[in-house]
């Protein structure tokens, strides 16, 4: 069992949910993974939970957005994850090891041991970007 | 690189100090947020009930954002109070002082700047002030963290090192391994430094020795990065010899108690010194006529009333005196002078004086013999019971020899009967030692001499052999000159004794030629609750055989 500090930041691209956010001043930010097809959810799992620590409002010329972020100390048992679909891997040099995949592993968490080909390291930062037509996951030691 | 406020003087250059962080930004931000919150709440209160422009959710979100920002700032803790050593022996610092963050990181260690020249006064330009990262803007926070390892390495502030060589006011040293809190990067440009200048109070290098852990300050930062030793990591030393003396009974050795302090160099030559007691610190400050610059260091010796001649550190036995390991460099030391006092000697009833005992007897202990009587002893007469009592006050282990002598034409030997009343503790030792004045038996081979005497010579069989007889009837016969550990069953075995620990020993001499003398030796060990650490001990001895004549009772307390 290891104790890790989770950080989660969520950008909400409008003020459409302003009322709901303001009503949950001391709530939590919970991130779910939902896999759905034609509006039917096949998988619905919580993958991160933090306390709501900051609410930042950004206003541009035409758009406004809200960034929510927070931290939480959690105790977890590290897992071992084999990365799939690796497109980039940093294997030498002074900087920490890193890998990029086109197949995000939503079960990967900071503190887990990552097997990226012949390279093994402890994941300290996991960044997942998902769009309608592409996805990418960066893992750094 | 910080600012602190002295809260408590813990003595010897150690202080309790509150680290004063710069909270200006926190206070300014809180004031700004309070004003914003009041404005937003006023706007919310002024909203029309139907909120035609749908401004309510946005304003409430803004209010929530402000509250969250305030909560973040309010989480910043009050300034911490820590225990910190001053780099030099400045013992009277007060008020605001400059602090030293080792490696430029308060988590790596805090010291107070040397106070000898300027009372460690805080210099904003030199010392700066710590700022909590949560009061910074994100840009400020990022820049500080990103630059930190480089700033620590190429504009170093303070390091801890250990002196490896020293010559007058310069030294060589090895720095402690130093890593940054960010990315664990090595922040020492060099580990081994040579020719480092020492600047310390009025004596510079004289206060330091090889192996000392010191604070290194870098001057001309970012350019030459010149290292200078400015003090000690802990327990700063004085410029000279200082010593705090306590007698073994816990009494501080002041001017009324002190007999002398002497200092001699490695050749054995005594130095000309004066010494004065600093009443504020309790240390004797030794002022030499000539500088104490012997590289092989010095012995310090002292004595006080009812205390033994002692050589630092706490050495009083002859075998321990004069060891090179006892020599010390100038610095601040503490020591205990063993307490040793024998008093309240009484003999009941008083008796006539007799001749001096054999010198080999009372001189046998190599040092520190304190006798219950002077060289002349008393007659005791047949048919009487005598008792001699002394009070031994000691903070060191000691032994007492009990004896009854018989004076017969100038020959002294152990009496036909001897009775010592002792109060031993578990693990203490009682023994019998016997000498043969005619040389017929040696100390270790004389057991055959102590054979049972035929009853025809002495009709009283009770004393017809060398015997230790305990009150529980144990009559084991130890070999001569062998100390016997007190058996647990010997303790608390005396019915009717007020303390329950009284122990009786009876001895009789069986040597046929009658030219023997001897004693019972009782060893007071360190752990004996009754016989150590300045506890008063009254000892008594009684000749009990009704045929003894012209004998003396002797008690000889001594330490090894």
mmCIF file with all atom_site columns, C-alpha atoms in Angstrom, chain A residues 15 18-19 21-22 25-26 52-55 57 66, chain B residues 57-58 60-62 64-69 71-72:
data_model
loop_
_atom_site.group_PDB
_atom_site.id
_atom_site.type_symbol
_atom_site.label_atom_id
_atom_site.label_alt_id
_atom_site.label_comp_id
_atom_site.label_asym_id
_atom_site.label_entity_id
_atom_site.label_seq_id
_atom_site.pdbx_PDB_ins_code
_atom_site.Cartn_x
_atom_site.Cartn_y
_atom_site.Cartn_z
_atom_site.occupancy
_atom_site.B_iso_or_equiv
_atom_site.pdbx_formal_charge
_atom_site.auth_seq_id
_atom_site.auth_comp_id
_atom_site.auth_asym_id
_atom_site.auth_atom_id
_atom_site.pdbx_PDB_model_num
ATOM 1  C CA . UNK A 1 15 ? -20.640 28.781 -17.788 1.00 0.00 ? 15 UNK A CA 1
ATOM 2  C CA . UNK A 1 18 ? -22.231 27.655 -13.171 1.00 0.00 ? 18 UNK A CA 1
ATOM 3  C CA . UNK A 1 19 ? -25.245 27.191 -10.939 1.00 0.00 ? 19 UNK A CA 1
ATOM 4  C CA . UNK A 1 21 ? -20.882 24.176 -9.547  1.00 0.00 ? 21 UNK A CA 1
ATOM 5  C CA . UNK A 1 22 ? -21.654 27.055 -7.189  1.00 0.00 ? 22 UNK A CA 1
ATOM 6  C CA . UNK A 1 25 ? -18.819 24.597 -3.021  1.00 0.00 ? 25 UNK A CA 1
ATOM 7  C CA . UNK A 1 26 ? -17.529 21.891 -0.675  1.00 0.00 ? 26 UNK A CA 1
ATOM 8  C CA . UNK A 1 52 ? -12.889 20.718 -5.013  1.00 0.00 ? 52 UNK A CA 1
ATOM 9  C CA . UNK A 1 53 ? -10.136 23.146 -4.037  1.00 0.00 ? 53 UNK A CA 1
ATOM 10 C CA . UNK A 1 54 ? -10.147 25.814 -6.734  1.00 0.00 ? 54 UNK A CA 1
ATOM 11 C CA . UNK A 1 55 ? -12.645 27.390 -9.103  1.00 0.00 ? 55 UNK A CA 1
ATOM 12 C CA . UNK A 1 57 ? -13.256 31.565 -14.224 1.00 0.00 ? 57 UNK A CA 1
ATOM 13 C CA . UNK A 1 66 ? -14.403 27.360 -15.762 1.00 0.00 ? 66 UNK A CA 1
ATOM 14 C CA . UNK B 2 57 ? -25.443 31.569 -11.795 1.00 0.00 ? 57 UNK B CA 1
ATOM 15 C CA . UNK B 2 58 ? -22.382 33.447 -13.006 1.00 0.00 ? 58 UNK B CA 1
ATOM 16 C CA . UNK B 2 60 ? -22.728 32.729 -7.586  1.00 0.00 ? 60 UNK B CA 1
ATOM 17 C CA . UNK B 2 61 ? -19.944 30.872 -9.366  1.00 0.00 ? 61 UNK B CA 1
ATOM 18 C CA . UNK B 2 62 ? -17.732 33.936 -8.994  1.00 0.00 ? 62 UNK B CA 1
ATOM 19 C CA . UNK B 2 64 ? -17.685 30.353 -4.973  1.00 0.00 ? 64 UNK B CA 1
ATOM 20 C CA . UNK B 2 65 ? -14.397 30.999 -6.763  1.00 0.00 ? 65 UNK B CA 1
ATOM 21 C CA . UNK B 2 66 ? -13.516 33.833 -4.369  1.00 0.00 ? 66 UNK B CA 1
ATOM 22 C CA . UNK B 2 67 ? -14.369 31.736 -1.327  1.00 0.00 ? 67 UNK B CA 1
ATOM 23 C CA . UNK B 2 68 ? -12.147 28.927 -2.603  1.00 0.00 ? 68 UNK B CA 1
ATOM 24 C CA . UNK B 2 69 ? -9.258  31.325 -3.129  1.00 0.00 ? 69 UNK B CA 1
ATOM 25 C CA . UNK B 2 71 ? -9.745  29.111 1.807   1.00 0.00 ? 71 UNK B CA 1
ATOM 26 C CA . UNK B 2 72 ? -6.448  28.339 0.056   1.00 0.00 ? 72 UNK B CA 1
#
